[in-house]
Structures are given as structure tokens and as C-alpha cells.
Short mmCIF file of C-alpha atoms in Angstrom, two decimals:
data_model
loop_
_atom_site.label_atom_id
_atom_site.label_comp_id
_atom_site.label_asym_id
_atom_site.label_seq_id
_atom_site.Cartn_x
_atom_site.Cartn_y
_atom_site.Cartn_z
CA MET A 1448 0.52 -0.17 0.67
CA LEU A 1449 1.32 3.72 -0.97
CA GLN A 1450 2.09 5.38 2.28
CA THR A 1451 0.56 8.85 2.49
CA SER A 1452 4.00 10.82 3.13
CA SER A 1453 6.00 8.84 0.48
CA TYR A 1454 3.02 9.62 -2.02
CA SER A 1455 3.18 13.48 -0.67
CA LEU A 1456 6.64 13.80 -1.55
CA VAL A 1457 6.67 12.30 -4.73
CA LEU A 1458 3.87 14.17 -5.33
CA THR A 1459 5.60 17.53 -4.42
CA LEU A 1460 8.84 16.32 -6.42
CA GLN A 1461 6.23 16.00 -9.63
CA PHE A 1462 5.01 19.61 -9.31
CA LEU A 1463 8.16 21.25 -8.56
CA LEU A 1464 9.63 19.62 -11.20
CA LEU A 1465 6.32 20.83 -13.12
CA PHE A 1466 6.60 24.41 -12.70
CA TYR A 1467 10.59 24.08 -13.69
CA ASP A 1468 9.32 22.73 -16.93
CA LEU A 1469 6.27 25.80 -17.27
CA PHE A 1470 8.90 28.38 -15.97
CA VAL A 1471 11.88 27.82 -18.27
CA ASN A 1472 9.16 27.26 -21.10
CA SER A 1473 7.95 31.13 -20.02
CA PHE A 1474 11.19 33.24 -19.41
CA SER A 1475 13.72 30.95 -21.56
CA GLU A 1476 13.50 33.86 -23.97
CA LEU A 1477 14.15 36.70 -21.55
CA LEU A 1478 17.09 34.76 -19.95
CA ARG A 1479 18.71 35.18 -23.21
CA MET A 1480 22.19 37.26 -22.04
CA ALA A 1481 24.34 34.40 -23.11
CA PRO A 1482 23.70 31.57 -24.64
CA VAL A 1483 25.56 29.37 -22.09
CA ILE A 1484 22.17 30.94 -19.42
CA GLN A 1485 19.41 29.11 -22.05
CA LEU A 1486 21.84 25.90 -22.52
CA VAL A 1487 21.67 25.33 -19.08
CA LEU A 1488 18.03 26.47 -18.92
CA PHE A 1489 17.02 24.02 -21.34
CA ILE A 1490 19.76 20.78 -20.67
CA ILE A 1491 18.47 20.90 -17.00
CA GLN A 1492 14.42 21.40 -18.13
CA ASP A 1493 15.25 18.42 -20.78
CA ILE A 1494 16.12 15.72 -17.50
CA ALA A 1495 13.32 17.26 -15.55
CA ILE A 1496 10.94 15.27 -18.28
CA LEU A 1497 13.28 12.71 -18.55
CA PHE A 1498 12.70 12.90 -14.51
CA ASN A 1499 9.59 12.94 -14.55
CA VAL A 1500 8.54 10.28 -17.18
CA ILE A 1501 10.40 8.19 -14.98
CA ILE A 1502 8.58 9.01 -11.34
CA ILE A 1503 5.70 8.53 -13.44
CA PHE A 1504 6.59 4.39 -14.50
CA LEU A 1505 8.00 3.99 -11.00
CA MET A 1506 4.66 5.06 -9.58
CA PHE A 1507 3.49 2.48 -12.35
CA PHE A 1508 5.22 -0.44 -11.14
CA ASN A 1509 4.94 0.52 -7.45
CA THR A 1510 0.90 -0.08 -8.04
CA PHE A 1511 -1.09 -3.31 -7.39
CA VAL A 1512 -2.45 -3.12 -10.97
CA PHE A 1513 1.34 -3.73 -12.06
CA GLN A 1514 2.20 -6.18 -9.74
CA ALA A 1515 -1.26 -8.58 -10.92
CA GLY A 1516 0.51 -8.41 -14.10
CA LEU A 1517 -2.22 -5.94 -15.88
CA VAL A 1518 0.57 -3.93 -17.64
CA ASN A 1519 -1.98 -3.24 -21.26
CA LEU A 1520 -4.44 -1.86 -18.56
CA LEU A 1521 -2.36 0.60 -16.79
CA PHE A 1522 -0.78 1.43 -20.12
CA HIS A 1523 -4.01 2.05 -21.70
CA LYS A 1524 -5.58 4.06 -19.01
CA PHE A 1525 -2.61 6.24 -19.11
CA LYS A 1526 -1.19 5.86 -22.35
CA GLY A 1527 -2.30 9.84 -23.63
CA THR A 1528 0.20 10.93 -20.30
CA ILE A 1529 3.23 8.38 -21.84
CA VAL A 1530 2.58 9.49 -25.50
CA LEU A 1531 2.49 13.22 -25.13
CA SER A 1532 5.08 12.75 -21.90
CA ALA A 1533 7.31 10.90 -24.85
CA ALA A 1534 6.62 13.80 -27.40
CA TYR A 1535 7.07 16.18 -25.57
CA LEU A 1536 10.51 15.20 -24.77
CA ALA A 1537 11.23 14.79 -28.01
CA LEU A 1538 10.07 18.50 -29.57
CA SER A 1539 11.54 20.33 -26.65
CA ILE A 1540 15.52 18.32 -27.11
CA PHE A 1541 14.37 18.91 -31.14
CA PHE A 1542 13.95 22.60 -30.47
CA HIS A 1543 16.43 23.07 -27.52
CA ILE A 1544 19.27 21.85 -30.32
CA TRP A 1545 17.34 23.82 -33.36
CA VAL A 1546 17.94 26.96 -30.90
CA MET A 1547 21.27 27.13 -29.17
CA ASN A 1548 22.01 26.00 -33.01
CA LEU A 1549 21.24 29.05 -34.45
CA ARG A 1550 22.01 31.10 -31.75
CA TRP A 1551 25.12 30.13 -30.00
CA LYS A 1552 27.56 33.35 -31.51
CA ASN A 1553 25.29 35.66 -30.84
CA SER A 1554 21.94 35.01 -28.95
CA ASN A 1555 20.24 38.52 -30.03
CA ASN A 1556 20.24 37.60 -33.64
CA PHE A 1557 16.70 36.99 -34.87
CA VAL A 1558 16.52 33.54 -35.60
CA TRP A 1559 12.97 32.85 -36.78
CA THR A 1560 11.53 30.88 -39.74
CA ASP A 1561 9.10 29.90 -40.50
CA GLY A 1562 9.90 26.76 -39.32
CA LEU A 1563 11.07 27.01 -35.99
CA GLN A 1564 8.27 29.15 -34.88
CA ALA A 1565 5.95 26.61 -36.09
CA LEU A 1566 7.77 23.90 -33.62
CA PHE A 1567 8.21 26.52 -31.09
CA VAL A 1568 4.24 26.76 -31.29
CA PHE A 1569 3.67 22.70 -31.09
CA GLN A 1570 5.83 23.14 -29.10
CA ARG A 1571 4.50 24.90 -26.12
CA LEU A 1572 0.51 23.51 -26.99
CA VAL A 1573 2.61 19.99 -26.12
CA ALA A 1574 3.58 21.27 -23.13
CA VAL A 1575 0.72 22.88 -21.85
CA LEU A 1576 -1.11 19.39 -22.96
CA TYR A 1577 1.69 17.32 -21.69
CA TYR A 1578 0.96 19.80 -18.24
CA TYR A 1579 -2.39 19.01 -17.47
CA PHE A 1580 -2.02 14.84 -18.72
CA TYR A 1581 0.96 14.50 -16.65
CA LYS A 1582 -0.47 16.20 -13.47
CA ARG A 1583 -3.58 14.69 -14.17
CA THR A 1584 -2.24 11.38 -13.94
CA ALA A 1585 -0.01 11.82 -10.57
CA VAL A 1586 -2.87 12.75 -8.97
CA HIS A 1587 -5.17 9.82 -10.00
CA LEU A 1588 -2.13 7.20 -8.96
CA GLY A 1589 -2.66 8.48 -5.49
CA ASP A 1590 -6.35 6.30 -5.54
CA PRO A 1591 -6.04 3.55 -3.41
CA ARG A 1592 -7.81 1.85 -5.63
CA PHE A 1593 -4.34 1.19 -7.79
CA TYR A 1594 -2.85 -0.58 -4.74
CA GLN A 1595 -5.30 -3.06 -3.37
CA ASP A 1596 -7.23 -5.85 -4.63
CA SER A 1597 -10.75 -4.82 -6.07
CA LEU A 1598 -14.22 -5.68 -7.38
CA TRP A 1599 -12.64 -3.13 -10.31
CA LEU A 1600 -9.70 -4.94 -10.63
CA ARG A 1601 -11.52 -9.03 -10.84
CA LYS A 1602 -13.54 -7.60 -13.71
CA GLU A 1603 -10.72 -6.18 -15.48
CA PHE A 1604 -8.48 -9.31 -15.05
CA ALA A 1605 -12.04 -11.61 -15.81
CA HIS A 1606 -12.66 -9.08 -19.32
CA VAL A 1607 -8.36 -9.06 -20.57
CA HIS A 1608 -8.23 -13.15 -19.75
CA SER A 1609 -11.90 -14.15 -21.41
CA MET B 1087 8.69 -35.40 38.41
CA THR B 1088 6.88 -35.76 41.48
CA SER B 1089 8.58 -39.17 42.85
CA GLY B 1090 12.40 -38.42 41.03
CA ILE B 1091 11.71 -35.48 43.23
CA GLN B 1092 10.51 -37.04 46.08
CA ASP B 1093 13.68 -39.56 46.00
CA GLU B 1094 16.07 -36.79 47.07
CA ILE B 1095 13.70 -35.93 49.65
CA PRO B 1096 16.34 -37.11 53.21
CA LEU B 1097 12.95 -39.32 54.45
CA GLY B 1098 13.48 -42.63 55.90
CA HIS B 1099 12.51 -45.71 53.65
CA SER B 1100 9.84 -46.98 55.93
CA LYS B 1101 7.70 -43.17 56.44
CA ARG B 1102 8.01 -42.69 52.83
CA LYS B 1103 6.47 -46.19 52.38
CA LYS B 1104 4.02 -45.49 54.67
CA ALA B 1105 3.38 -41.70 53.19
CA LYS B 1106 2.25 -43.78 49.84
CA GLY B 1107 0.13 -46.55 51.80
CA ILE B 1108 -2.13 -44.03 52.67
CA ASN B 1109 -2.18 -41.13 50.42
CA SER B 1110 -1.52 -41.94 47.92
CA LEU B 1111 0.60 -39.14 45.91
CA ASP B 1112 -2.39 -37.92 43.72
CA SER B 1113 -4.24 -37.07 46.67
CA ILE B 1114 -0.79 -35.48 47.57
CA VAL B 1115 -0.75 -33.08 44.95
CA PRO B 1116 -3.19 -30.55 44.93
CA ALA B 1117 -1.99 -29.75 48.78
CA ALA B 1118 1.21 -29.01 47.78
CA VAL B 1119 0.08 -26.48 44.57
CA ARG B 1120 -2.04 -24.64 47.60
CA GLN B 1121 1.07 -24.37 49.65
CA PRO B 1122 2.56 -21.17 47.63
CA PHE B 1123 -1.22 -19.78 47.92
CA GLU B 1124 -0.73 -19.60 50.79
CA ARG B 1125 2.17 -18.63 51.20
CA ARG B 1126 1.46 -16.62 49.04
CA ASP B 1127 -1.22 -14.13 50.45
CA PRO B 1128 -0.93 -14.31 54.20
CA LEU B 1129 -3.48 -10.86 54.60
CA SER B 1130 -5.62 -11.74 53.06
CA PRO B 1131 -8.08 -12.19 55.76
CA GLU B 1132 -10.26 -15.75 54.26
CA ALA B 1133 -6.80 -17.27 54.36
CA GLN B 1134 -6.04 -15.65 57.98
CA ASP B 1135 -8.78 -16.51 59.12
CA ILE B 1136 -7.93 -20.33 58.13
CA ALA B 1137 -4.39 -20.58 59.12
CA THR B 1138 -5.53 -19.65 62.70
CA GLN B 1139 -8.50 -22.02 62.97
CA ARG B 1140 -6.04 -24.66 61.57
CA LYS B 1141 -3.10 -22.97 64.12
CA ARG B 1142 -6.69 -22.91 67.27
CA LYS B 1143 -6.93 -27.13 66.11
CA LYS B 1144 -3.61 -27.95 65.35
CA LYS B 1145 -2.16 -26.44 69.25
CA LYS B 1146 -4.98 -28.88 70.98
CA LEU B 1147 -4.20 -31.98 69.07
CA LEU B 1148 -0.69 -31.52 66.89
CA PRO B 1149 2.42 -30.00 68.07
CA GLU B 1150 4.00 -31.06 65.05
CA SER B 1151 1.61 -30.01 62.38
CA GLU B 1152 1.73 -26.63 64.16
CA THR B 1153 5.48 -26.43 63.63
CA SER B 1154 5.53 -27.80 59.59
CA PHE B 1155 2.78 -24.33 59.21
CA THR B 1156 4.56 -21.85 60.95
CA LYS B 1157 7.31 -22.97 58.69
CA GLN B 1158 5.02 -22.68 55.97
CA ASN B 1159 3.40 -19.14 57.46
CA GLY B 1160 7.06 -17.64 58.82
CA ASN B 1161 8.10 -16.37 55.43
CA GLY B 1162 4.55 -15.62 53.52
CA LEU B 1163 5.23 -12.06 53.27
CA ASP B 1164 8.84 -12.79 51.28
CA PRO B 1165 7.81 -14.63 48.84
CA GLN B 1166 10.29 -17.16 47.02
CA PRO B 1167 10.65 -17.76 43.27
CA VAL B 1168 8.45 -20.60 42.10
CA GLU B 1169 11.41 -23.57 41.30
CA GLU B 1170 12.32 -22.94 45.06
CA ILE B 1171 8.27 -23.77 45.89
CA LEU B 1172 7.98 -26.10 43.80
CA THR B 1173 11.72 -28.53 45.58
CA ARG B 1174 9.93 -27.59 48.64
CA LYS B 1175 5.97 -28.91 48.05
CA PRO B 1176 6.83 -32.62 48.15
CA ARG B 1177 9.30 -32.72 51.53
CA LYS B 1178 6.34 -31.01 53.27
CA LYS B 1179 3.37 -32.91 51.33
CA VAL B 1180 5.43 -35.94 53.67
CA LYS B 1181 5.16 -33.80 56.40
CA LYS B 1182 1.50 -33.30 55.47
CA THR B 1183 0.63 -36.39 55.70
CA ARG B 1184 2.32 -37.03 58.17
CA ALA B 1185 0.59 -35.04 60.79
CA ALA B 1186 -2.91 -36.86 59.10
CA GLU B 1187 -1.10 -40.12 59.79
CA ASN B 1188 -0.76 -39.28 63.37
CA ALA B 1189 -4.40 -37.46 63.71
CA ASN B 1190 -5.53 -40.99 61.83
CA GLU B 1191 -3.58 -42.36 64.42
CA LEU B 1192 -5.54 -40.42 68.02
CA GLY B 1193 -8.57 -40.03 65.53
CA VAL B 1194 -9.27 -37.25 64.94
CA GLU B 1195 -11.23 -36.05 61.54
CA GLU B 1196 -10.62 -32.54 61.79
CA GLU B 1197 -7.51 -32.18 59.62
CA ASP B 1198 -9.82 -33.54 56.78
CA ILE B 1199 -12.47 -30.44 56.52
CA ILE B 1200 -9.75 -27.84 57.36
CA GLU B 1201 -8.58 -29.06 54.04
CA GLU B 1202 -11.93 -28.97 52.93
CA GLU B 1203 -11.95 -25.13 53.60
CA GLN B 1204 -8.36 -24.57 51.72
CA VAL B 1205 -9.40 -26.53 48.60
CA ARG B 1206 -13.10 -23.83 48.48
CA SER B 1207 -10.33 -21.23 48.95
CA SER B 1208 -7.94 -22.56 46.60
CA GLU B 1209 -10.30 -23.15 43.93
CA GLN B 1210 -11.78 -19.90 44.30
CA HIS B 1211 -8.66 -18.02 43.38
CA PRO B 1212 -6.14 -19.37 40.56
CA VAL B 1213 -3.47 -21.07 42.25
CA PHE B 1214 -0.37 -19.02 40.98
CA SER B 1215 -2.21 -15.75 40.07
CA ALA B 1216 0.03 -12.48 42.01
CA PRO B 1217 -1.65 -11.31 45.54
CA VAL B 1218 -5.11 -9.58 44.81
CA GLY B 1219 -5.21 -6.42 47.01
CA VAL B 1220 -7.01 -3.21 46.41
CA SER B 1221 -5.79 -0.70 44.78
CA GLN B 1222 -5.26 2.61 45.84
CA PRO B 1223 -5.40 5.03 43.65
CA ILE B 1224 -3.05 8.47 43.31
CA SER B 1225 -3.70 12.03 41.99
CA LYS B 1226 -0.01 11.31 41.09
CA VAL B 1227 1.59 9.40 38.42
CA PHE B 1228 5.23 9.46 37.58
CA VAL B 1229 6.19 9.84 34.08
CA GLU B 1230 9.46 9.79 32.29
CA LYS B 1231 10.91 12.28 31.03
CA ASN B 1232 14.52 13.35 29.73
CA ARG B 1233 15.42 9.38 31.47
CA ARG B 1234 14.36 11.07 34.99
CA PHE B 1235 10.64 9.68 36.79
CA GLN B 1236 9.03 13.22 36.97
CA ALA B 1237 5.82 13.48 39.50
CA ALA B 1238 2.71 14.92 36.84
CA ASP B 1239 -0.70 15.21 37.70
CA ARG B 1240 -3.09 12.17 36.69
CA ASN B 1241 -6.11 14.12 35.35
CA ASP B 1242 -3.40 16.40 32.50
CA LEU B 1243 -2.28 12.59 31.81
CA ILE B 1244 -4.82 11.55 30.71
CA LYS B 1245 -5.99 14.81 28.74
CA THR B 1246 -2.50 14.71 27.32
CA THR B 1247 -3.30 11.26 25.64
CA GLU B 1248 -6.75 12.44 25.02
CA ASN B 1249 -5.08 14.44 22.65
CA ILE B 1250 -2.84 12.61 21.14
CA ASP B 1251 -5.44 9.56 20.71
CA LEU B 1252 -7.02 12.17 18.38
CA PHE B 1253 -4.21 13.01 16.59
CA LEU B 1254 -3.33 9.98 15.83
CA ASP B 1255 -6.94 9.40 14.26
CA VAL B 1256 -6.35 12.22 12.32
CA LYS B 1257 -3.00 11.72 11.25
CA ALA B 1258 -4.66 7.78 10.55
CA SER B 1259 -7.55 9.22 8.19
CA TRP B 1260 -5.74 11.16 6.02
CA THR B 1261 -4.58 8.92 3.52
CA THR B 1262 -2.75 9.36 -0.08
CA LYS B 1263 -6.78 10.00 -1.73
CA ASP B 1264 -6.81 13.36 0.03
CA VAL B 1265 -3.41 14.65 -0.33
CA ALA B 1266 -4.73 14.14 -4.39
CA LEU B 1267 -7.77 15.57 -3.20
CA SER B 1268 -6.51 18.49 -1.48
CA VAL B 1269 -4.05 19.09 -4.22
CA HIS B 1270 -6.73 19.06 -6.50
CA HIS B 1271 -8.61 21.85 -4.93
CA GLY B 1272 -5.59 23.92 -4.00
CA PHE B 1273 -4.85 24.58 -8.02
CA ARG B 1274 -8.41 24.52 -8.65
CA VAL B 1275 -8.18 27.75 -6.41
CA VAL B 1276 -4.94 28.83 -7.78
CA GLY B 1277 -6.66 28.15 -11.22
CA LEU B 1278 -9.23 30.72 -10.61
CA PHE B 1279 -7.19 33.00 -9.32
CA THR B 1280 -5.41 32.84 -12.33
CA HIS B 1281 -8.52 33.21 -14.78
CA GLY B 1282 -9.06 36.12 -13.70
CA PHE B 1283 -6.01 37.63 -13.31
CA LEU B 1284 -5.15 37.25 -17.20
CA ALA B 1285 -8.28 38.53 -17.69
CA GLY B 1286 -7.25 42.01 -16.34
CA TYR B 1287 -3.79 41.39 -17.57
CA ALA B 1288 -5.23 40.84 -21.14
CA VAL B 1289 -7.49 44.23 -21.40
CA TRP B 1290 -4.67 46.21 -19.71
CA ASN B 1291 -1.90 45.16 -22.40
CA ILE B 1292 -4.70 45.36 -25.21
CA ILE B 1293 -5.15 49.11 -23.64
CA VAL B 1294 -1.23 50.03 -23.46
CA ILE B 1295 -1.17 48.72 -26.80
CA TYR B 1296 -3.74 51.04 -28.24
CA VAL B 1297 -2.65 54.24 -25.68
CA LEU B 1298 1.12 53.74 -27.50
CA ALA B 1299 -0.43 53.69 -31.09
CA GLY B 1300 -2.55 56.70 -30.77
CA ASN B 1301 -5.59 58.06 -33.34
CA GLN B 1302 -5.87 55.88 -36.79
CA ARG B 1303 -3.04 53.68 -35.13
CA SER B 1304 -0.72 56.75 -36.33
CA ALA B 1305 2.16 56.04 -34.14
CA ALA B 1306 3.87 53.08 -35.02
CA SER B 1307 6.96 53.34 -34.12
CA ASN B 1308 5.94 55.83 -30.59
CA LEU B 1309 4.65 51.61 -30.02
CA LEU B 1310 7.67 50.56 -31.16
CA GLU B 1311 10.14 52.41 -28.76
CA GLN B 1312 7.75 52.03 -26.06
CA TYR B 1313 7.07 49.21 -25.81
CA LYS B 1314 10.27 47.38 -26.79
CA THR B 1315 11.31 46.83 -23.51
CA LEU B 1316 7.58 45.32 -22.35
CA ALA B 1317 6.98 43.29 -25.09
CA TYR B 1318 9.00 39.90 -24.06
CA PRO B 1319 7.86 39.87 -20.63
CA ALA B 1320 4.43 40.84 -21.48
CA GLN B 1321 4.26 37.99 -24.27
CA SER B 1322 5.80 35.41 -21.22
CA LEU B 1323 3.67 36.17 -19.39
CA LEU B 1324 1.23 35.77 -20.83
CA TYR B 1325 2.16 32.29 -21.59
CA LEU B 1326 2.55 31.44 -18.21
CA LEU B 1327 -0.59 32.86 -17.50
CA LEU B 1328 -2.42 31.04 -20.65
CA ALA B 1329 -0.83 27.63 -19.43
CA ILE B 1330 -2.50 27.80 -16.02
CA CYS B 1331 -6.08 28.78 -16.80
CA THR B 1332 -5.53 25.93 -20.17
CA VAL B 1333 -4.92 23.31 -18.05
CA SER B 1334 -7.62 24.67 -14.95
CA ALA B 1335 -10.04 24.74 -17.60
CA PHE B 1336 -9.33 20.69 -18.62
CA ASP B 1337 -9.20 20.52 -15.33
CA ARG B 1338 -13.05 21.33 -15.45
CA ILE B 1339 -14.27 19.43 -18.42
CA ASP B 1340 -11.48 16.30 -18.02
CA LEU B 1341 -10.67 16.51 -21.31
CA ALA B 1342 -8.82 13.04 -21.28
CA LYS B 1343 -12.09 11.16 -21.03
CA ALA B 1344 -12.94 11.48 -24.47
CA SER B 1345 -16.44 10.86 -25.12
CA LEU B 1346 -17.36 12.87 -21.64
CA ALA B 1347 -15.45 16.10 -23.20
CA LEU B 1348 -17.29 15.59 -26.85
CA ARG B 1349 -20.83 15.57 -24.53
CA SER B 1350 -19.65 18.90 -22.79
CA PHE B 1351 -19.03 20.73 -26.62
CA LEU B 1352 -21.51 19.72 -27.27
CA THR B 1353 -23.87 20.66 -25.12
CA LEU B 1354 -22.21 23.53 -24.94
CA ASP B 1355 -21.03 23.34 -21.33
CA PRO B 1356 -19.54 26.25 -20.02
CA ALA B 1357 -16.67 24.76 -19.18
CA ALA B 1358 -15.97 22.79 -22.46
CA ILE B 1359 -16.72 26.16 -24.41
CA ALA B 1360 -13.73 28.38 -22.52
CA SER B 1361 -10.71 25.37 -22.59
CA LEU B 1362 -11.62 25.71 -25.89
CA LEU B 1363 -11.50 29.78 -26.10
CA TYR B 1364 -8.34 28.76 -23.90
CA PHE B 1365 -6.33 26.85 -26.44
CA ALA B 1366 -7.40 29.27 -29.31
CA ALA B 1367 -6.43 32.32 -27.28
CA LEU B 1368 -3.22 30.44 -26.74
CA VAL B 1369 -2.26 29.16 -30.60
CA LEU B 1370 -2.94 32.99 -31.10
CA SER B 1371 -0.60 34.03 -28.33
CA LEU B 1372 1.59 31.31 -29.76
CA SER B 1373 1.55 32.50 -33.16
CA GLN B 1374 3.46 36.14 -32.44
CA GLN B 1375 6.25 34.67 -30.27
CA MET B 1376 8.05 35.92 -34.32
CA THR B 1377 6.35 39.55 -34.43
CA GLY B 1378 6.98 39.63 -30.27
CA ASP B 1379 10.80 38.64 -31.20
CA ARG B 1380 11.12 41.43 -33.70
CA ILE B 1381 9.42 44.08 -31.39
CA ASN B 1382 11.68 43.25 -28.68
CA LEU B 1383 14.88 43.42 -31.24
CA TYR B 1384 13.77 47.04 -32.82
CA THR B 1385 16.26 49.69 -33.44
CA PRO B 1386 15.02 52.62 -35.93
CA PRO B 1387 14.62 51.48 -40.05
CA SER B 1388 17.72 54.40 -40.17
CA GLU B 1389 20.07 52.00 -38.17
CA ASN B 1390 22.44 49.75 -39.53
CA GLY B 1391 21.68 46.43 -39.45
CA SER B 1392 17.61 47.20 -38.32
CA LEU B 1393 15.00 44.23 -38.44
CA TRP B 1394 12.56 47.35 -39.42
CA THR B 1395 12.13 49.05 -42.79
CA SER B 1396 10.40 52.95 -42.81
CA GLY B 1397 6.92 52.37 -43.31
CA ALA B 1398 6.55 48.73 -43.20
CA GLU B 1399 5.99 48.92 -38.77
CA GLU B 1400 2.20 49.38 -40.03
CA LYS B 1401 2.17 46.62 -41.79
CA ILE B 1402 3.52 44.06 -39.83
CA LEU B 1403 2.34 46.09 -36.58
CA GLN B 1404 -1.45 45.62 -37.89
CA PRO B 1405 -2.34 42.00 -37.40
CA TRP B 1406 -0.04 41.46 -34.08
CA ILE B 1407 -2.43 44.41 -32.80
CA VAL B 1408 -5.67 42.96 -33.75
CA VAL B 1409 -4.08 39.26 -32.75
CA ASN B 1410 -3.66 41.00 -29.15
CA LEU B 1411 -7.34 42.26 -28.28
CA VAL B 1412 -9.11 39.04 -30.40
CA VAL B 1413 -6.53 37.22 -27.13
CA ALA B 1414 -7.46 39.72 -24.82
CA LEU B 1415 -11.28 38.98 -25.73
CA LEU B 1416 -11.32 35.51 -25.74
CA VAL B 1417 -9.67 35.51 -22.17
CA GLY B 1418 -12.51 37.61 -20.86
CA LEU B 1419 -15.00 35.55 -22.34
CA SER B 1420 -13.54 31.80 -20.79
CA TRP B 1421 -13.16 34.14 -17.40
CA LEU B 1422 -16.88 35.16 -18.29
CA PHE B 1423 -17.82 31.49 -19.07
CA LEU B 1424 -16.40 30.16 -15.93
CA SER B 1425 -17.50 32.30 -13.09
CA TYR B 1426 -20.74 31.88 -14.40
CA ARG B 1427 -20.74 28.33 -12.58
CA PRO B 1428 -17.34 27.84 -10.96
CA GLN B 1429 -18.00 25.17 -8.32
CA LEU B 1430 -18.17 22.68 -11.55
CA ASP B 1431 -15.29 20.08 -11.38
CA HIS B 1432 -15.79 17.49 -13.64
CA SER B 1433 -12.57 15.94 -12.62
CA GLU B 1434 -13.61 15.89 -8.87
CA GLU B 1435 -16.96 14.43 -9.86
CA LEU B 1436 -15.28 11.61 -11.88
CA PHE B 1437 -12.50 11.34 -8.80
CA ASN B 1438 -15.03 10.19 -6.05
CA ALA B 1439 -17.42 8.01 -8.29
CA GLU B 1440 -14.87 5.94 -9.97
CA ILE B 1441 -13.94 4.24 -6.23
CA GLU B 1442 -17.82 3.93 -4.56
CA ASP B 1443 -18.58 2.31 -7.66
CA TYR B 1444 -15.42 -0.46 -6.52
CA PRO B 1445 -15.09 -0.42 -2.81
CA PRO B 1446 -12.06 -2.73 -2.11
CA LEU B 1447 -13.62 -6.87 -1.68
CA GLU B 1448 -12.84 -6.87 1.67
CA LYS B 1449 -15.41 -4.42 2.16
CA GLU B 1450 -17.96 -6.08 0.00
CA ALA B 1451 -17.23 -9.22 2.28
CA GLN B 1452 -17.37 -7.84 5.05
CA ILE B 1453 -21.11 -5.99 3.63
CA SER B 1454 -22.40 -9.87 2.77
#
């Protein structure tokens, strides 16, 4: 069974990482006095996304549903989060590489092209969807139903095996 | 075992035989087991009465048996280890049997009557129980604090323990579901504040732009000159607020449940409309990133390396101002829709319903 204190701690960590991500997405364009500042911010942001993905998977592994062998059920229920997290990580890394490549020589250059603008819009939109799905998943994983045997789980189990 | 112990006892062979002959060991054992009780509890009134009765009778009849009893009662206040008692039992029993034997010789049956009384008294109490005395409640209780025992008032102590129990109860009832729900509620409150703040901010932003642009937007260069320091901070803040508001609006319609979200859209649920408007505002705001950076890097067209050419300012600024106006309208409308039903939250409803629909198996078993 999931302990309340450990769940609170994990939830706090997840929200901190999410908030850092939102902060960098919002203000990274402002903090470009030197290219290295943006580089460090972007590297930490990508690591934060990766950490969040690892944490959510560890939470999945901790559930009774996963331990009962119903991995598919869990992944089906949270496929939105998994897909969006992966997409957001890929988009972020791609965008960061592109922008840093263009701004490395001079951070105050006007670097925008249509392609970069499109990628920027996609990355920022997927970011918002990722925040929503990730937050929802993190909060829903506090549901005691995932950590104990229940009628719901039996029904799902029977449904999978029939 | 008792026979083994008996072998160790230095008694005459003939006497042992006699004891075996007259009183078998089976009849001796209950009396032997009784002895610790008598010795342990000399102060209880019943036992004392019995002892005095016995003394009186034996004074008359048996000087030998009296000595055996005085031996037993002499150590009454000093409880001995059980092992010692057990090892000593047989000797005393033999002495007793001897006393009984003598009594029979004299033709007196009173010893048996005493035995019955003793049996009754032993039946009333458990054999190896601690001494039964009436406890005397005192107002002071000694509590160990900082490796020292300190006197504390009993009533105070009871109060504090009750408080601790209450605290533990509250702690125990705080489950992960409660944590999740409190986080959800917390975010909803933050969202509610952000909706209003964003609406106000967007209106302020568009007012500033229109004031700087002047009548018929003739003062484009003035707007660029004044607004260039504000452009990027405003854009960043707008994205931050829009992101929080969009997530909050999605939370209200529970977007992850596609069927439910679609139904909300079709039935023109205020939260669904608001989230749609927020998303549109977000897309529009993000699409102006390039222009925003251009404004941020504004230098007069006369300067070398300027991004702006003379005469093109209005052409670039016109759509940007319109988009900002639309964003402000969308955000304001969303705020109105959401404040129409501020308590609406489909995520929370589902979160509660899912748990209640499927109770754990243990609870079900108890109910059935």
C-alpha cells in the first residue's frame, strides 16, 4: 500500500519539476543574456522531463494493478500521458538543439524562420497538454484502488482473460 | 516428576512407604500446589482466618503439624521463586501426610475438614496468581521525562493522552486519496485566481497597446519605441498565465475522458467553451512569437542592421495588434463563462465516483 507521506513527497517533487518546466518555457526567451544561460536552462529542463517520466513509470510499477500483471490495462488507462510525455520530450530536445545552434554565436540574433516558429508553437502547445495529462495522472495515482485488490480489478482481469 | 523429587528428599524409607500407603501422591499434589498460594497471600482475611483456625485446632491436637505450618507461614511475606517452591513442595507434603497420619492415629477427622476449606479457598483463586489487593488510586503519576521520573497529575496525563489519540486518529484517516483531492482543490483555487488575473492582464495589455499606438494607429514608431522593453516580458507572462488557465479549464471538463469532453462540447457546457477559447487564445498568442521578438529587437530603420524597414512598421504591427485584441477578448469571455459556474468540476466528480463504484473486496465481504 502506498504511504501517504511518500506519496506527498513524490507529488511535491513532480509538481516542482513541472513548475520548473513551465517557468523555463515561459521565461527562457527573456533569460538570454548569454547563450550558456539558456543552454543550462534547457539541459535542466530536458532532464526534468526525463525525471518526471521515470517517476511516473516508477509509480506505475508500484501499483497493485501492475504487480498483478495487468500492464496493458495500466498503459491503456494512461496512454495519453505516456504518449504526450514522449512527444514533449522529443519536441523539446529538438527545439532546444535548433535554437541553441542558431543562437550560440550571438544570443540576440533574430533567428526566427517559419519552420522554427511552427516547431515553437507545437512544442509550447504540447507542453500545456503534457502539464494537464501529467498532473491528472499523478493525482489519479493517489487513488487507493490501484494499490489493492478490488472488484473493479477482478472484472478487468476477467475481461482481459476472456 | 514428583516421585523423582521425592527420591531426593532425605526421609526414612519406612516413612515414605507409609506416606505412599496411606495417602497416594495423587491426593497429595493438590495440597502441595495450594501451598504457594497460602504463602503468597498471608494478609488476605480469608487465608488468615483459615490459618488461625488451623492453628487453634492444631494447638490442641498436633504439636508437630503446628511446626510445619509455622514454617510455611513464617516466610509468607517473602515470596520465593516458583522453582524453589516446587522443589520444596514434596517435603512439606510428606510432613503433612505425617500429620494426617498422626491425626488418624489419634482418631481425629478434623484435619480433613480443614483440607476441604483449603480446597474451597484454592478453588476461588487461581493458583499462581499475583496477590489480589485493592489498588489505591493516587492523584500523582510518575512519568519518565528526560531520563528522569517526574510526578505529573493524573488528570493532566489523561488529557494529553486523549489529545495524542485524537491526533493519531486524524493522521491515520489522512489517505493518499485525500492528498490527491487536496492538491486538486488547491490547483482549482490557483486556477480560479489565475482566470481573473489573466483576463485583467489581457485587458490592460490591449489598452496599453492602443494608447501607445494613438489615433488610427498612426504612431507606430512611438509604440515600438515604448513597447519594445515590455514586449517579451508581456509575452512570457501571457504564456505562463494562459498555460495555467488552459490546464485548469481542461481539469474542469476532464479532457482525458474523450467521450465526456465531447458531450460537454456538444451540450455547450460553459467549462468546455472556456477551455476551447483558452486553447485558441494560446495558439494565437504563440503564433505571435516571431513578431514579439522582432519588436523586442526593434531599432529605428535608419540604423544599420535594423530588422525594420521604414513604412513596413504598420504592416507588421496591424495583425499583431488585432491578434492581441482577439486574445484579450477570448480570455475575457472564458473568464465570464467559467465564473458563471465556478463550482463545476468534472474531474473531481469522476475521481470520487470511480472509488465509490468499486469498493475493495474486504469491505464487500464484510457487507455480505
